[in-house]
Each structure stands twice: as structure tokens, then as C-alpha cells.
Amino acid sequence: MSDTLIQLKRIHKSFGAQKVISELDLDVYDGEFLTLLGPSGCGKTTILRMIDGFEFPDDGEILLDGEDLVGIPANRRATNTVFQSYALFPHLSVRENVGFGLRMRKVPKAEAAKRVDEALALLQLESLAGRRPSQLSGGQQQRVAIARGLVNQPRVLLLDEPLGALDLHLRRQMQLELRKFQKTLGITFIYVTHDQEEALTMSDRIAVMNGGRIEQIDTPDEIYLRPRTRFAADFLGGANFLEGSLTPAGRGGSFSCEGAVFPLVNISGKPSAFTVRPEFVRLSSTAPEGPSIRGLVKACVFMGQVSRVSVRLPSGRLLHALTEGQSYAENAPVFVSWEPWRLCAVSD
Amino acid sequence: MIKKKSLSSGLIITLGILVLVFLYFPVAVVFIYSFNSDTINSFPMGGFSFKWYGSLFQNRELMTSLLNSLKVALAGTAIAVIVGVPAAYGMHRVHFPGKQLLNRIVILPMMLPGVITGIAILAFIQEAGIRQGMGAVILGHATFLLGTVLPQVYTRLRQLDKSLEEAATDLGATEVQTFFQVVLPNIKTSIIGAALLSVTLSMDEIPVTYFLNGTFTTLPIKILGMTRNNFSPEVNAICSIILILSVAAIVASVAMNKKEV
């Protein structure tokens, strides 16, 4: 997982007057499952299309194995895409769909047949090989689309929100399967989604994108536990933001807000705010050891496994906490606290 | 209230029937008289007979004009398809200013009165040094048939999922391979549908043909001539045959265009 397979260097891209990607750098490692996560319009699909050759950057380089891709047309790149709409050929059978790429690239018939068989077996499509796409369910079409890409043994498989059209149950199942194929085959996957759950469960690394830039690129747990920007913290999982004053900056400093002083563990750069995830907030009716903020329960909503409690802080700001089982009466006074290392500094 | 409603709906139904009778009674008359054993169209008919269908095939001039019409229809349709399909694909793939305008303009030769299309093409072929005759008629038909083929195929292309072509490219297909392996099979039925419609439109075309034919005679022009001199009941028979074939072709054309969408 150390060799860089794809490098995007200082990519700029505009559609007309609208700037979609600006000054973007991205390294994709060989064999990793990288997810581009962000809201619609953040430029994630454009990146995918630039790697595949359907869009060209206005400026910058895209290197695959050190070779510049920009001059190479889409049909001669060692990349394959699984399209959002699947884009299966309606006039061809499942087997012919899967074999299409090999036929176009003039792979000898015997070898092509063998590879198609392997791909059909891998995705458990053998029994459907003779059917037309219109005779398949959404999940089956999805598998055909993946098999059609994988059979060409691309250096990288690009997946553009491939699970978007499936129902929740099937989506969860496909998430696990996709992850499994990716690991077994060792092919690099670049996966585009706006679904944070998908990103967290499948990826080796997640690049959180916003407004044509990568806000943070890290492993799922790193991004979740130590978000570095306000956007990354909020987009993945939701977060409470706290504003206060920082005294003296750097290690060993402290952060005072809402009348309490918290020691700092995670801090780097110039933070604009501090964040703590709702599930890391502890509530207690008596003052805990260490620093805490006194607040009033505004609302308590039972959600099954957990209850979501909104607490009004002295400043009037609301803070959300997830608690297991306990319920709180409205306007009950509570003490809010957290483990010092749960407090993360974020920048804008 | 209920009575009033049933009264007005009764009126609508009566009117509807009258309109249908007005439209189709003459056609029915032609069809029925084609089986008349008498030479004169009069009711009651003298008897039931297939003799006009028989004598039809003995009529050498009529058969020649039928063959001419078929030649023109097939050649005109072929040209319209060969020009229209790539043109539609080009319009689909390439963005250029005035594309929508072109899509409308191309229908004009068909929408305009045949006299205008006829005169325009006549003026053109005279400038180009082409003489009136079969070639000119084929050219004229191809021009207005293009107006049915191009928009139909273009509409079908626009309904085609754009990512199908991208998927083909992604899987290594060249532009030409993408067209023949992916695009063409998926617009095939609309091409066949447009071609069937073109053949029927060409088969009964008079005004454009009249300006361009010279001494060359197509079936509708021959029939027009036959009714003018002395009306022959063979006309009823040939019209009935054309009627049945046209209806079949139009039904097939509509069915083809509905398919795959």
C-alpha cells in the first residue's frame, strides 16, 4: 500500500464560468480502496471522469504509473468505470456485456471466454449469463456492471455512486461484497459517493471533498475521530462545534468555553473552533471530576438504541449528546463533559 | 342532471360517428366496389368478383408504374436513411449553434405544400443540369423523406442513455465501433419504423413527383391519369391493395417506434 498508482497534480477544471476543481492534488496508492466523499457538486464525479478520460483538466497533470494520461483517449486507458446508471448494453446478453471490453481490445477468443467465465463466477452470475439486462433485478444489473469492468483487469476501477439506486438492505450487502472483491483481486478502487456510511464501511482512505477541494484525506477512523476541518467533521457523522478562547496555543494549552476550561490534547495549526461528536459527550446529573459545563436539557428524543439529548449551554448554544438508555426530563440541569482527547480542533 | 349528461354524451357519440363516416365512407366505397363485377360503380352491385384484381395484373402500363413507384420508394428511402441516420448521429454527438433550428428545418420539405417543394427541387435540378425523370423523382422524394427519417432517429438517439456510449468507450471501443456495436443496435427499430413510413409516404406522393417526372410515371400519377380518361374499376382494386399495405406498414412503423423506449 505504499506505491503511488495515480497522481493528480495541481488540477484545475471549470465548466464555462463555473470553477469545479481548483488546485487539487491527490495521490492514489496501488491496491487501495479510496473513496471520494462529498455533497453533490463538490467535483468528485468530475475527478473520476478526468481519470477515465471523459473530461480533461484545464491545467495540471494526471499520472498513472508515472505516465501522463492527459493525451491518452478514454478508450485506451487502463481504467474502467462502473456507471451510476449501470449503462448495460440492452441488446446484449449478460455474457456479451461482460465480454464486450475483451472483444473491443481483441483478446483472443479462448482467453476471453475463460476470463468472462471467471468474472461471471466471481459475481455469481453464471446462471444469468444468457439473460438480457432488462430481465435482471437492480442488484443483478449492478453485479453485471462490476463484472464488465473487472474482467478487463484494469489498473483502477472507478465507481460512480454505483449503489445509489439499490434499496438499503441490498446496498449494505453490496458494500461488503464490493470490499471483498476489491481485497481478493487487489485492484485499486476509486469510489465516489455522498453517503458517509458507505465511505466509512468500505474505504481504506476517504477524501472528504467540498467546493472542488479536498478538505481532508485519511483513514476512516482518523477522519471520524480527528476531523481537521469544520466541513469534514460535520459531513461525516455530525458534530458539535464549540467556540471559546485558546490559552497559550500549542501543547499543554487549554481551551475555555461556556465557563469551563478544558485541557487540550489534539491541536495543530490555527483552529477556528473545537468539535466533539455527540456520542462522546457525557451527561451527568452531578458534577463529574474534571472540567464540565452546566446546561439545561432542552429535549430528549428516544431513538431505540440511544436517546438524543439537546442541552442548552450557558451561551444559549445547543449541544447534542447521544446517551444509552437514560432519559432526561425537560429543563433538568445536567453537567456536560468529555474525555479530553475527544475534543478536536478544526479549521474552516 | 344525469339525463342532460347522457343527452350530451349521446350527441358527442353521434358526431363522432358522423366524422368517421365522412372520413372513411369513401375509402370503404372504393374497397367494396373493387369486388364489383360490373364495369360501372353503381349500387346495388351487379355481383361479387375478383376480376378487377385479375385484370390489374394484365395491365402492363399499370404494372410498370407500380414497379417504378417501388423503385422510387426504395431508392428514396435508402438515400434518406443513409443520409439521415449519420446526420442524426452527428447532431446527437456534436453541439453546434442552430442545432434545434436544423432539426425543425429538415421537416420543411415535408410540411410545406408539395407544390412548393416540387418547384424548389425542379428549379434546383435544372440549375444542376439534372433532367426530369426517375433520377429527379428519387432525389425529390429523398429530400422530403429525410424530413421523416432524421427527426425520428434523432428523437430516438436523445432517448438513449448517454452513458451507454461512454461505457462502450470506457471498455475500449473506438467511435466507429461504438456506433456500430452499441448505438446502431439500439436505434435499429426506429430506423426500420422511419423507413416503413418513408416507403408509404413515397408510394402515394403526387405533387412533388408531378414536377419532376417528365415522361416517367409512378403509380399514383398513373392512377390519376386512369381516372381522368375513362374510369376503370381496376383503380378500385389497386387502391384497395395499396390501402391494405399502407395500413400494415404504418401500424408496423408505429409499433417499431414504440419498441425499446
XYZ file of C-alpha atoms in Angstrom:
609
model
C 0.000 0.000 0.000
C 2.869 2.345 -0.452
C 3.356 2.600 -4.212
C 1.559 5.527 -5.770
C -0.537 4.383 -8.719
C -2.281 7.588 -9.702
C -1.153 11.129 -9.104
C -3.255 14.193 -9.718
C -1.117 17.305 -9.672
C -2.456 20.832 -9.392
C -5.652 20.023 -11.288
C -7.867 22.888 -12.369
C -11.176 22.440 -14.119
C -14.007 24.812 -14.977
C -17.217 24.304 -16.875
C -17.790 27.643 -18.530
C -17.570 30.279 -15.854
C -18.045 27.786 -13.045
C -14.918 26.571 -11.317
C -15.360 22.918 -10.420
C -11.888 21.855 -9.310
C -9.170 24.194 -8.157
C -5.537 23.398 -7.367
C -6.254 19.790 -6.476
C -3.540 17.268 -5.585
C -4.331 13.637 -4.968
C -2.204 10.505 -4.668
C -3.902 7.148 -5.032
C -1.967 4.129 -3.768
C -1.759 0.873 -5.654
C -4.350 -1.607 -4.381
C -6.252 0.733 -2.107
C -9.949 1.448 -1.834
C -10.174 5.215 -1.956
C -13.492 6.990 -1.532
C -14.206 10.497 -2.731
C -16.885 11.697 -0.357
C -18.765 14.946 -0.633
C -22.057 16.646 -1.376
C -23.328 16.839 -4.939
C -21.488 19.419 -6.978
C -18.266 19.136 -4.987
C -16.353 17.887 -8.040
C -15.956 14.234 -7.069
C -17.527 12.843 -10.241
C -15.503 15.269 -12.349
C -12.308 13.823 -10.873
C -13.474 10.339 -11.767
C -14.312 11.423 -15.299
C -10.918 13.051 -15.694
C -9.145 9.861 -14.646
C -11.273 7.857 -17.086
C -10.776 10.357 -19.914
C -14.254 11.800 -20.379
C -13.196 15.197 -19.102
C -9.873 16.927 -19.464
C -8.293 19.170 -16.842
C -7.778 22.812 -17.821
C -4.436 22.646 -16.101
C -2.383 20.087 -14.207
C -1.251 16.510 -14.679
C -2.824 13.115 -14.171
C -0.218 10.377 -13.910
C -0.881 6.651 -13.979
C 2.258 4.691 -13.080
C 4.180 7.885 -13.693
C 2.838 8.254 -17.240
C 0.799 11.343 -18.126
C -2.738 10.314 -19.054
C -3.938 13.619 -20.408
C -3.064 12.857 -24.055
C -4.454 9.322 -23.962
C -8.062 8.896 -25.165
C -10.608 7.259 -22.867
C -10.777 4.044 -24.880
C -7.055 3.384 -24.485
C -6.713 3.991 -20.753
C -6.205 1.111 -18.339
C -9.189 2.295 -16.356
C -12.770 1.088 -16.248
C -15.874 2.695 -14.853
C -18.962 1.343 -13.164
C -21.583 3.916 -14.102
C -24.268 5.210 -11.815
C -26.970 4.076 -14.252
C -25.001 0.818 -14.872
C -25.147 1.574 -18.626
C -25.503 -2.082 -19.551
C -25.987 -2.685 -23.270
C -29.680 -3.593 -23.594
C -29.228 -5.512 -26.847
C -26.572 -7.857 -25.466
C -26.823 -10.770 -23.044
C -25.104 -10.698 -19.660
C -22.249 -12.779 -21.072
C -21.858 -10.498 -24.117
C -21.967 -7.427 -21.893
C -19.185 -8.785 -19.701
C -17.148 -9.832 -22.739
C -17.565 -6.505 -24.569
C -14.321 -4.932 -23.394
C -12.264 -8.020 -24.255
C -13.851 -8.161 -27.711
C -13.071 -4.471 -28.338
C -9.486 -4.979 -27.222
C -9.186 -8.050 -29.446
C -8.266 -10.501 -26.704
C -8.039 -13.998 -28.277
C -11.414 -15.783 -28.108
C -10.354 -18.700 -25.912
C -8.724 -16.449 -23.337
C -11.648 -14.024 -23.425
C -14.128 -16.852 -22.825
C -12.086 -18.054 -19.849
C -11.871 -14.606 -18.310
C -15.589 -13.955 -18.824
C -16.339 -17.273 -17.109
C -14.142 -16.298 -14.182
C -15.784 -12.897 -13.841
C -19.281 -14.400 -14.055
C -18.317 -16.935 -11.385
C -16.808 -14.292 -9.121
C -20.023 -12.281 -9.163
C -22.265 -15.354 -9.083
C -23.799 -14.567 -12.439
C -23.298 -17.931 -14.187
C -26.979 -18.824 -14.113
C -27.939 -15.453 -15.599
C -25.353 -15.431 -18.405
C -27.927 -15.792 -21.193
C -30.327 -13.121 -19.963
C -30.780 -9.578 -21.208
C -30.227 -6.689 -18.756
C -33.963 -5.884 -18.820
C -34.623 -9.315 -17.322
C -32.434 -8.655 -14.283
C -33.125 -7.039 -10.922
C -31.288 -3.880 -9.902
C -28.806 -5.798 -7.757
C -28.082 -8.257 -10.570
C -27.550 -5.435 -13.064
C -25.139 -3.912 -10.595
C -23.132 -7.138 -10.498
C -23.010 -7.319 -14.291
C -21.731 -3.736 -14.424
C -18.964 -4.608 -11.947
C -18.075 -7.843 -13.767
C -17.941 -5.957 -17.066
C -15.345 -3.612 -15.616
C -13.308 -6.131 -13.624
C -12.954 -8.633 -16.479
C -10.603 -6.225 -18.259
C -8.212 -6.299 -15.289
C -7.972 -2.510 -15.165
C -5.261 -0.823 -13.132
C -8.025 1.063 -11.414
C -11.780 0.579 -11.267
C -13.753 3.810 -10.986
C -17.142 3.551 -9.341
C -19.587 6.445 -9.616
C -22.197 6.081 -6.843
C -22.863 2.535 -8.028
C -25.148 1.609 -5.141
C -27.329 4.703 -5.263
C -30.272 3.007 -6.951
C -30.445 -0.003 -4.634
C -32.570 -0.339 -1.518
C -30.892 -0.087 1.884
C -30.692 -3.825 2.544
C -29.154 -4.640 -0.835
C -26.863 -1.648 -0.558
C -25.389 -2.893 2.732
C -24.874 -6.345 1.253
C -23.201 -4.961 -1.866
C -20.934 -2.743 0.245
C -19.480 -5.806 1.917
C -19.211 -7.703 -1.358
C -17.514 -4.858 -3.180
C -14.991 -4.579 -0.382
C -14.400 -8.333 -0.593
C -13.826 -8.329 -4.384
C -11.507 -5.399 -4.080
C -9.403 -7.163 -1.462
C -9.352 -10.512 -3.281
C -8.427 -9.026 -6.640
C -6.092 -6.358 -5.317
C -7.377 -3.884 -7.913
C -7.363 -0.215 -6.934
C -10.882 1.157 -6.492
C -11.789 4.833 -6.589
C -15.296 5.133 -5.306
C -17.483 8.220 -5.468
C -20.329 8.655 -3.023
C -22.171 11.193 -0.925
C -23.128 8.516 1.598
C -20.899 8.734 4.674
C -21.862 5.274 5.897
C -20.717 3.736 2.606
C -17.472 5.647 2.800
C -16.758 4.582 6.386
C -17.521 0.884 5.917
C -15.688 0.264 2.642
C -12.691 2.525 2.321
C -9.005 2.260 3.091
C -8.921 6.016 2.824
C -11.542 8.706 2.436
C -11.037 12.032 0.718
C -13.654 14.453 2.006
C -14.379 16.969 -0.751
C -16.066 20.326 -0.679
C -16.269 23.043 -3.312
C -13.756 21.431 -5.663
C -11.116 20.863 -2.992
C -10.091 18.008 -0.770
C -10.743 19.045 2.825
C -9.093 16.034 4.395
C -7.790 12.681 3.184
C -7.261 9.988 5.791
C -8.314 6.568 7.000
C -11.979 6.331 8.022
C -11.266 6.207 11.765
C -8.770 9.045 11.573
C -11.272 11.262 9.782
C -14.022 10.278 12.132
C -12.073 10.650 15.345
C -9.826 13.522 14.316
C -11.527 15.647 11.702
C -9.346 18.567 10.721
C -11.881 20.882 9.167
C -15.288 22.069 10.221
C -16.767 20.646 6.991
C -15.168 17.206 7.418
C -16.400 16.988 10.994
C -19.909 17.989 10.064
C -20.248 15.954 6.844
C -19.067 12.736 8.474
C -21.289 11.874 11.386
C -22.331 15.300 12.571
C -20.559 17.274 15.228
C -20.977 19.864 17.980
C -18.958 22.990 17.460
C -17.697 24.984 20.410
C -16.237 28.438 20.318
C -14.100 29.912 23.031
C -10.634 31.159 23.757
C -7.372 29.340 23.474
C -4.691 29.945 26.068
C -1.454 29.607 25.333
C -1.520 27.903 21.970
C 0.354 24.650 21.456
C 0.794 21.554 23.585
C -0.220 21.885 27.184
C -2.589 24.695 26.378
C -6.196 24.888 27.348
C -9.481 25.893 25.841
C -12.054 27.839 27.767
C -15.638 27.974 26.716
C -19.027 28.176 28.347
C -17.381 28.939 31.694
C -15.222 25.820 31.811
C -11.560 25.226 30.998
C -10.617 22.064 29.073
C -7.049 20.818 28.708
C -6.024 20.250 25.088
C -4.551 17.099 23.596
C -5.281 17.281 19.872
C -4.190 20.522 18.443
C -2.353 21.600 15.345
C -2.383 24.637 13.115
C -4.699 27.505 13.780
C -8.025 26.150 14.874
C -11.156 28.209 14.331
C -13.338 26.031 16.514
C -13.381 22.874 18.588
C -15.600 19.939 17.948
C -16.845 16.988 19.913
C -19.041 14.211 18.487
C -22.450 13.728 20.126
C -21.683 10.123 21.134
C -18.587 11.248 23.056
C -20.468 13.769 25.149
C -21.108 12.541 28.693
C -24.069 13.782 30.672
C -24.443 13.504 34.412
C -26.755 14.971 36.973
C -23.961 15.574 39.480
C -20.757 17.430 38.746
C -18.151 14.961 37.378
C -14.461 15.073 38.125
C -12.583 17.440 35.898
C -13.999 20.302 33.831
C -17.651 20.329 32.859
C -20.289 22.717 31.581
C -23.603 23.207 33.328
C -26.583 23.174 30.999
C -30.314 22.583 30.821
C -31.940 19.735 28.942
C -33.896 21.213 26.054
C -35.218 17.999 24.546
C -34.704 14.257 24.816
C -35.704 12.042 21.894
C -35.774 8.273 22.214
C -34.249 6.679 19.112
C -34.052 2.997 20.028
C -30.506 2.079 20.945
C -29.749 5.614 22.004
C -31.503 8.782 23.038
C -30.639 12.095 21.510
C -30.432 14.815 24.121
C -30.207 18.517 23.286
C -28.641 20.601 26.003
C -28.795 24.378 26.182
C -25.409 25.759 27.228
C -24.963 28.980 29.211
C -24.287 30.897 25.973
C -27.626 29.767 24.587
C -25.915 27.473 22.081
C -27.345 23.934 21.731
C -25.168 20.869 22.181
C -26.266 17.392 21.158
C -25.428 14.217 23.020
C -26.254 10.576 22.374
C -26.833 8.591 25.533
C -27.530 4.934 26.019
C -30.935 4.409 27.505
C -31.045 7.223 30.062
C -33.789 9.722 29.586
C -33.805 13.275 30.876
C -36.689 15.455 31.792
C -37.054 18.756 30.019
C -35.322 21.657 31.793
C -33.408 19.254 34.071
C -29.966 20.617 34.908
C -27.104 18.453 33.583
C -23.323 18.533 33.590
C -21.706 18.133 30.191
C -18.194 16.723 29.887
C -15.939 14.533 27.695
C -12.595 12.795 27.700
C -10.019 15.482 26.919
C -8.833 13.697 23.768
C -12.372 13.697 22.307
C -12.078 17.421 21.766
C -10.740 18.150 18.281
C -9.503 21.401 16.874
C -10.844 22.200 13.398
C -10.125 24.947 10.919
C -12.534 26.485 8.429
C -78.663 16.353 -14.465
C -77.994 12.748 -15.329
C -80.368 12.934 -18.268
C -78.685 16.049 -19.563
C -75.291 14.407 -19.339
C -76.435 11.320 -21.248
C -78.025 13.580 -23.854
C -74.789 15.498 -24.453
C -72.666 12.359 -24.484
C -75.129 10.868 -26.970
C -74.626 13.936 -29.147
C -70.853 13.583 -28.948
C -71.019 9.938 -29.928
C -73.315 10.723 -32.873
C -70.998 13.492 -34.042
C -68.014 11.191 -33.695
C -69.672 8.547 -35.813
C -70.569 11.138 -38.464
C -66.960 12.328 -38.637
C -65.705 8.773 -39.006
C -68.272 8.072 -41.730
C -67.261 11.252 -43.521
C -63.617 10.230 -43.371
C -63.842 6.561 -44.134
C -67.016 6.087 -46.186
C -65.300 6.985 -49.488
C -62.480 4.587 -48.648
C -64.982 1.861 -47.858
C -66.797 2.543 -51.133
C -63.596 2.102 -53.110
C -62.837 -1.098 -51.238
C -66.325 -2.514 -51.760
C -66.528 -1.585 -55.449
C -63.195 -3.298 -56.058
C -65.189 -6.523 -55.785
C -67.943 -5.313 -58.166
C -68.500 -7.484 -61.214
C -69.977 -4.522 -63.172
C -67.843 -2.020 -65.036
C -69.750 0.954 -63.670
C -69.688 1.987 -59.996
C -73.367 1.714 -59.112
C -75.379 0.378 -56.242
C -76.609 -2.274 -55.838
C -73.558 -4.053 -57.260
C -74.058 -6.443 -60.105
C -72.284 -9.233 -58.256
C -69.161 -10.188 -56.308
C -65.993 -10.781 -58.268
C -62.213 -10.721 -58.125
C -61.970 -9.989 -61.833
C -60.570 -6.464 -61.447
C -57.780 -7.834 -59.305
C -57.101 -10.300 -62.096
C -57.141 -7.770 -64.914
C -54.959 -5.483 -62.843
C -52.031 -7.794 -63.301
C -52.679 -7.962 -67.037
C -52.443 -4.191 -67.312
C -48.855 -3.738 -68.393
C -48.752 0.071 -68.007
C -50.181 -0.114 -64.508
C -47.680 -2.793 -63.512
C -44.794 -0.746 -64.925
C -45.879 2.303 -62.946
C -46.214 0.157 -59.807
C -42.674 -1.105 -60.343
C -41.496 2.494 -60.886
C -43.167 3.576 -57.662
C -41.482 0.749 -55.771
C -38.096 1.696 -57.245
C -38.564 5.336 -56.264
C -39.845 4.451 -52.784
C -36.971 2.064 -52.074
C -34.239 4.261 -53.561
C -35.617 7.438 -51.958
C -35.919 5.726 -48.582
C -32.433 4.254 -48.900
C -30.947 7.698 -49.552
C -32.965 9.263 -46.738
C -31.722 6.568 -44.317
C -28.111 6.674 -45.497
C -28.016 10.459 -45.169
C -30.447 10.826 -42.277
C -29.036 8.344 -39.768
C -25.442 9.651 -39.789
C -26.799 13.223 -39.801
C -28.967 12.468 -36.773
C -25.980 10.856 -35.017
C -23.833 13.870 -35.808
C -26.489 16.176 -34.373
C -26.640 13.944 -31.307
C -22.894 13.881 -30.715
C -21.750 17.347 -31.715
C -23.027 20.526 -30.152
C -23.281 23.375 -32.618
C -25.328 26.547 -32.708
C -28.640 26.266 -34.542
C -28.992 22.532 -33.935
C -32.631 22.788 -32.906
C -33.290 25.021 -35.890
C -31.817 22.413 -38.219
C -33.989 19.735 -36.637
C -37.050 21.829 -37.500
C -35.909 22.997 -40.925
C -35.299 19.470 -42.112
C -39.032 18.727 -41.750
C -39.971 21.659 -44.005
C -39.863 19.876 -47.383
C -42.462 17.515 -45.974
C -44.588 20.086 -44.171
C -44.658 22.636 -46.963
C -47.241 22.203 -49.733
C -45.909 19.720 -52.277
C -46.161 22.390 -54.957
C -43.508 24.485 -53.237
C -41.172 21.575 -52.581
C -41.758 20.418 -56.151
C -40.985 23.785 -57.737
C -37.975 24.302 -55.500
C -36.470 20.959 -56.411
C -37.326 21.448 -60.074
C -35.505 24.782 -60.048
C -32.586 23.124 -58.308
C -32.237 20.164 -60.666
C -32.472 22.443 -63.695
C -29.648 24.545 -62.281
C -27.694 21.397 -61.557
C -28.300 20.092 -65.076
C -30.257 17.027 -63.993
C -33.059 16.092 -66.375
C -36.604 15.304 -65.290
C -37.155 11.590 -64.898
C -36.625 8.801 -62.438
C -33.409 10.223 -61.019
C -35.023 13.588 -60.352
C -38.063 11.962 -58.750
C -35.858 9.851 -56.457
C -33.907 12.943 -55.471
C -37.128 14.829 -54.751
C -38.567 12.028 -52.666
C -35.314 11.552 -50.760
C -35.437 15.248 -49.851
C -38.794 15.160 -48.157
C -38.295 11.646 -46.777
C -35.213 12.927 -44.975
C -37.689 15.065 -43.073
C -39.281 11.957 -41.577
C -36.132 9.869 -41.060
C -33.850 12.418 -39.420
C -36.183 13.718 -36.694
C -37.411 10.222 -35.831
C -33.909 8.817 -35.474
C -32.693 11.928 -33.651
C -35.531 11.645 -31.136
C -34.652 8.007 -30.509
C -30.969 8.890 -30.050
C -31.864 11.504 -27.480
C -33.812 8.917 -25.516
C -30.778 6.638 -25.499
C -28.881 6.666 -22.194
C -25.820 8.819 -22.867
C -23.717 6.650 -20.594
C -24.141 3.684 -22.984
C -21.782 5.362 -25.434
C -19.428 6.325 -22.623
C -19.484 2.747 -21.350
C -18.515 1.494 -24.807
C -15.641 3.991 -24.975
C -14.607 3.095 -21.450
C -14.437 -0.565 -22.494
C -12.073 0.237 -25.350
C -14.392 0.790 -28.317
C -13.423 3.333 -30.973
C -16.003 5.868 -32.170
C -16.825 3.688 -35.168
C -17.134 0.552 -33.025
C -19.325 2.437 -30.555
C -21.648 3.460 -33.364
C -21.960 0.040 -34.986
C -21.818 -2.142 -31.858
C -23.820 -0.083 -29.390
C -25.693 2.838 -30.954
C -26.988 1.221 -34.137
C -28.451 -1.920 -32.479
C -30.305 0.310 -30.037
C -31.836 2.623 -32.646
C -32.443 -0.148 -35.185
C -36.197 -0.307 -34.641
C -36.636 3.431 -35.057
C -34.721 3.284 -38.348
C -36.908 0.430 -39.597
C -40.003 2.309 -38.451
C -38.917 5.501 -40.207
C -38.096 3.535 -43.378
C -41.513 1.857 -43.445
C -43.215 5.215 -43.058
C -40.999 6.658 -45.794
C -41.939 3.911 -48.232
C -45.663 4.518 -47.687
C -45.263 8.297 -47.975
C -43.303 7.926 -51.195
C -45.736 5.404 -52.690
C -48.673 7.833 -52.727
C -46.828 11.077 -53.411
C -48.167 13.149 -56.328
C -47.300 16.888 -56.227
C -43.514 16.670 -55.941
C -43.432 13.794 -58.403
C -45.568 15.731 -60.884
C -42.978 18.484 -61.162
C -40.063 16.137 -61.609
C -41.240 13.079 -63.512
C -41.066 14.149 -67.167
C -42.239 11.029 -69.013
C -41.533 8.772 -66.072
C -44.746 7.521 -64.457
C -45.305 6.424 -60.884
C -48.365 4.560 -59.687
C -50.307 7.493 -58.190
C -49.740 9.514 -61.336
C -50.824 6.621 -63.499
C -53.980 6.177 -61.384
C -54.720 9.895 -61.672
C -54.483 9.554 -65.440
C -56.705 6.479 -65.489
C -59.485 8.221 -63.592
C -59.317 11.189 -65.895
C -59.794 9.453 -69.256
C -62.243 6.665 -68.679
C -62.678 5.426 -65.157
C -61.543 1.831 -64.874
C -62.687 -0.311 -61.924
C -59.094 -1.613 -61.806
C -58.382 1.627 -59.952
C -60.588 0.441 -57.108
C -58.634 -2.799 -56.923
C -55.169 -1.219 -56.945
C -56.260 1.375 -54.384
C -57.556 -1.362 -52.100
C -54.255 -3.215 -52.302
C -52.281 -0.058 -51.561
C -54.650 0.784 -48.718
C -54.089 -2.553 -47.014
C -50.315 -2.459 -47.497
C -50.090 1.152 -46.265
C -52.110 0.471 -43.140
C -49.925 -2.553 -42.414
C -46.736 -0.538 -42.933
C -47.921 2.359 -40.763
C -49.004 0.038 -37.956
C -45.612 -1.698 -38.144
C -43.843 1.671 -38.200
C -45.633 2.905 -35.088
C -45.017 -0.410 -33.321
C -41.307 -0.228 -34.179
C -41.009 3.285 -32.805
C -42.719 2.335 -29.579
C -40.454 -0.640 -29.002
C -37.330 -0.340 -26.863
C -38.301 3.028 -25.456
